[in-house]
Coordinates of C-alpha atoms in Angstrom, one line a residue:
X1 CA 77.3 94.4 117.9
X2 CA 79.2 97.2 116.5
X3 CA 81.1 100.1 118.2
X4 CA 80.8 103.1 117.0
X5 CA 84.3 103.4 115.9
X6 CA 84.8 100.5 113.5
X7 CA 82.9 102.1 110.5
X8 CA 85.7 104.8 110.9
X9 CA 88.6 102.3 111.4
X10 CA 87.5 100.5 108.5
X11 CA 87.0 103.3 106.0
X12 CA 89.9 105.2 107.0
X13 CA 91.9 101.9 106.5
X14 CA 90.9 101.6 103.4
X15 CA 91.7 105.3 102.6
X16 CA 95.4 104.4 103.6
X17 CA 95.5 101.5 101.6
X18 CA 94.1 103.3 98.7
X19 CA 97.0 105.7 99.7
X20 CA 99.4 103.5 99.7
X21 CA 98.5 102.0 96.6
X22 CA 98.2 105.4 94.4
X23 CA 102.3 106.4 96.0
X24 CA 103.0 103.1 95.2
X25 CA 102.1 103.4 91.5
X26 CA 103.2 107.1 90.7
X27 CA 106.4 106.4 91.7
X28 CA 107.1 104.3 89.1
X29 CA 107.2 107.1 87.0
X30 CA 110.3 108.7 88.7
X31 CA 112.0 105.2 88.7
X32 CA 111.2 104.6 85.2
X33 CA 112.1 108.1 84.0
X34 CA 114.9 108.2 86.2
X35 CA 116.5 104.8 85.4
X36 CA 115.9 105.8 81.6
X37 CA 117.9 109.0 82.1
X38 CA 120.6 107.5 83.9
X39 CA 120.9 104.5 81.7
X40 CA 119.9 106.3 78.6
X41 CA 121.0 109.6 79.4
X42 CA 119.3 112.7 77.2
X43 CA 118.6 110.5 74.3
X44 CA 115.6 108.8 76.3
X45 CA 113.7 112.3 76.5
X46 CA 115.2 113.7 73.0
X47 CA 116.4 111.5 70.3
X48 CA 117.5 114.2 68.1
X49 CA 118.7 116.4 70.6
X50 CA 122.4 117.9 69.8
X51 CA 123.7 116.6 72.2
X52 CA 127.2 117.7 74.8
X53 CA 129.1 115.8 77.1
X54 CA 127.8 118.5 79.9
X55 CA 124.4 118.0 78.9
X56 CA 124.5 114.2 79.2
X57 CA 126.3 114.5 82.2
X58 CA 123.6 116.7 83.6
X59 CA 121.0 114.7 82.1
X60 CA 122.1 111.9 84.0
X61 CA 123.1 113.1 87.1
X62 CA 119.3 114.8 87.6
X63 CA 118.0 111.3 86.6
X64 CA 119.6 109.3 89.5
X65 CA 118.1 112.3 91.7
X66 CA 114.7 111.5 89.8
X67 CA 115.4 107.7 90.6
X68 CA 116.3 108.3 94.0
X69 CA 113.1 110.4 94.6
X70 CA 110.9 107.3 93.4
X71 CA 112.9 105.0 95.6
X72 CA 112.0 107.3 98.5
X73 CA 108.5 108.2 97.8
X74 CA 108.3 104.2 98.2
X75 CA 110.0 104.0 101.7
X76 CA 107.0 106.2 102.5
X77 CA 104.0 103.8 101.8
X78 CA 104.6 101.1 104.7
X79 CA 103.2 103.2 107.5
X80 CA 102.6 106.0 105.4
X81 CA 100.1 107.9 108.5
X82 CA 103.5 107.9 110.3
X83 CA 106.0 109.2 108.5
X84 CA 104.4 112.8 107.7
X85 CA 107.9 114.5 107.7
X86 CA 109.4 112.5 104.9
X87 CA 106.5 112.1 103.1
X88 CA 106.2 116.1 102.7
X89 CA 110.2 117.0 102.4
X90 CA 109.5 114.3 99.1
X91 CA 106.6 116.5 97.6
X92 CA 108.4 119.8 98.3
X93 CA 111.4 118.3 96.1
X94 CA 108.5 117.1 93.4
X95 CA 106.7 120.8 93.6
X96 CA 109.8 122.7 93.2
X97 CA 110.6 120.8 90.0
X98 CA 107.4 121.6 88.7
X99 CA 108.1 125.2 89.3
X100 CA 110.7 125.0 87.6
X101 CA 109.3 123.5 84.8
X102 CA 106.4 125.9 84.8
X103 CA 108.9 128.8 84.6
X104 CA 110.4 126.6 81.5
X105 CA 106.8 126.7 79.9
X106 CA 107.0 130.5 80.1
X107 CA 110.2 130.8 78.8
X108 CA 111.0 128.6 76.4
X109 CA 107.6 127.3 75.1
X110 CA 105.1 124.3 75.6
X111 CA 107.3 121.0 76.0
X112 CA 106.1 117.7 74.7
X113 CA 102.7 116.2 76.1
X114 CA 105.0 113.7 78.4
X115 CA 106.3 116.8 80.3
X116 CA 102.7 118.6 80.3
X117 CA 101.9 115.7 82.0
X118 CA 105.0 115.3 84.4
X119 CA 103.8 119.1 84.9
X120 CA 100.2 118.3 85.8
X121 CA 101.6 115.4 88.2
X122 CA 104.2 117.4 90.2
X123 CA 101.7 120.6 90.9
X124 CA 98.5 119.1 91.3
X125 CA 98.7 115.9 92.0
X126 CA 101.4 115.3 94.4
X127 CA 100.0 118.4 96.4
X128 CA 97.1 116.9 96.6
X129 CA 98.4 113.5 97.6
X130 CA 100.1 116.0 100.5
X131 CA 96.6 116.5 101.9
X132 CA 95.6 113.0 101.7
X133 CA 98.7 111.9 103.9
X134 CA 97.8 114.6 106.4
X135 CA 94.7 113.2 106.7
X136 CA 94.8 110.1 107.2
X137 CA 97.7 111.1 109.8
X138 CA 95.5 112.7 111.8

């Protein structure tokens, strides 16, 4: 015998594993693109850029944000129903960069299929990821 409950328990398990798992993997591409820019500095996202000392400076600094993001999206997935809060403040950070590179689009012209995709990632995706946390937090 079965209660009533268990088919519920089970499959909203398995929605927070799946959860867990999809965080898990998209922040790698912070930590990745973050390490790269902090180790690499602009030359890992332009080659041939001109480059300054301000701009590699910059480049670098923003990259051990971007790695420190990815770090913290990961502190999310063990008990990712709980921890809501954190979970969202992290997306906000994510969606306002995307902004930001949205208003970069406008202004300066379609960047390189990597950032279209970074683009696609931080307004659609991790908003959407948003509503799956709350979900399976309620």
């Amino acid at each position: 015998f079965r209660a009533p409950c268990c088919g519920r328990t089970r499959t909203r398990l398995g929605s927070t594993r799946a959860l867990q798992v999809v965080v898990a993997l998209l922040a790698l591409v912070p930590v990745a693109a973050g390490g790269a820019g902090v180790l690499l500095g602009p030359v890992a996202f332009a080659p041939d850029a001109d480059l300054t000392v301000d701009l590699d400076s910059h480049v670098r600094y923003l990259s051990g944000i971007f790695l420190a993001l990815g770090i913290a999206f990961w502190t999310t997935v063990p008990g990712i129903a709980r921890k809501t809060g954190r979970f969202r403040l992290l997306a906000a950070l994510v969606v306002a960069g995307g902004l930001a590179r949205l208003l970069s689009l406008l202004l300066a012209g379609t960047p390189s299929a990597g950032h279209l995709a970074g683009l696609g990632l931080e307004l659609v995706v991790v908003p959407l990821l948003v509503l799956w946390q709350s979900r399976i937090a309620r």
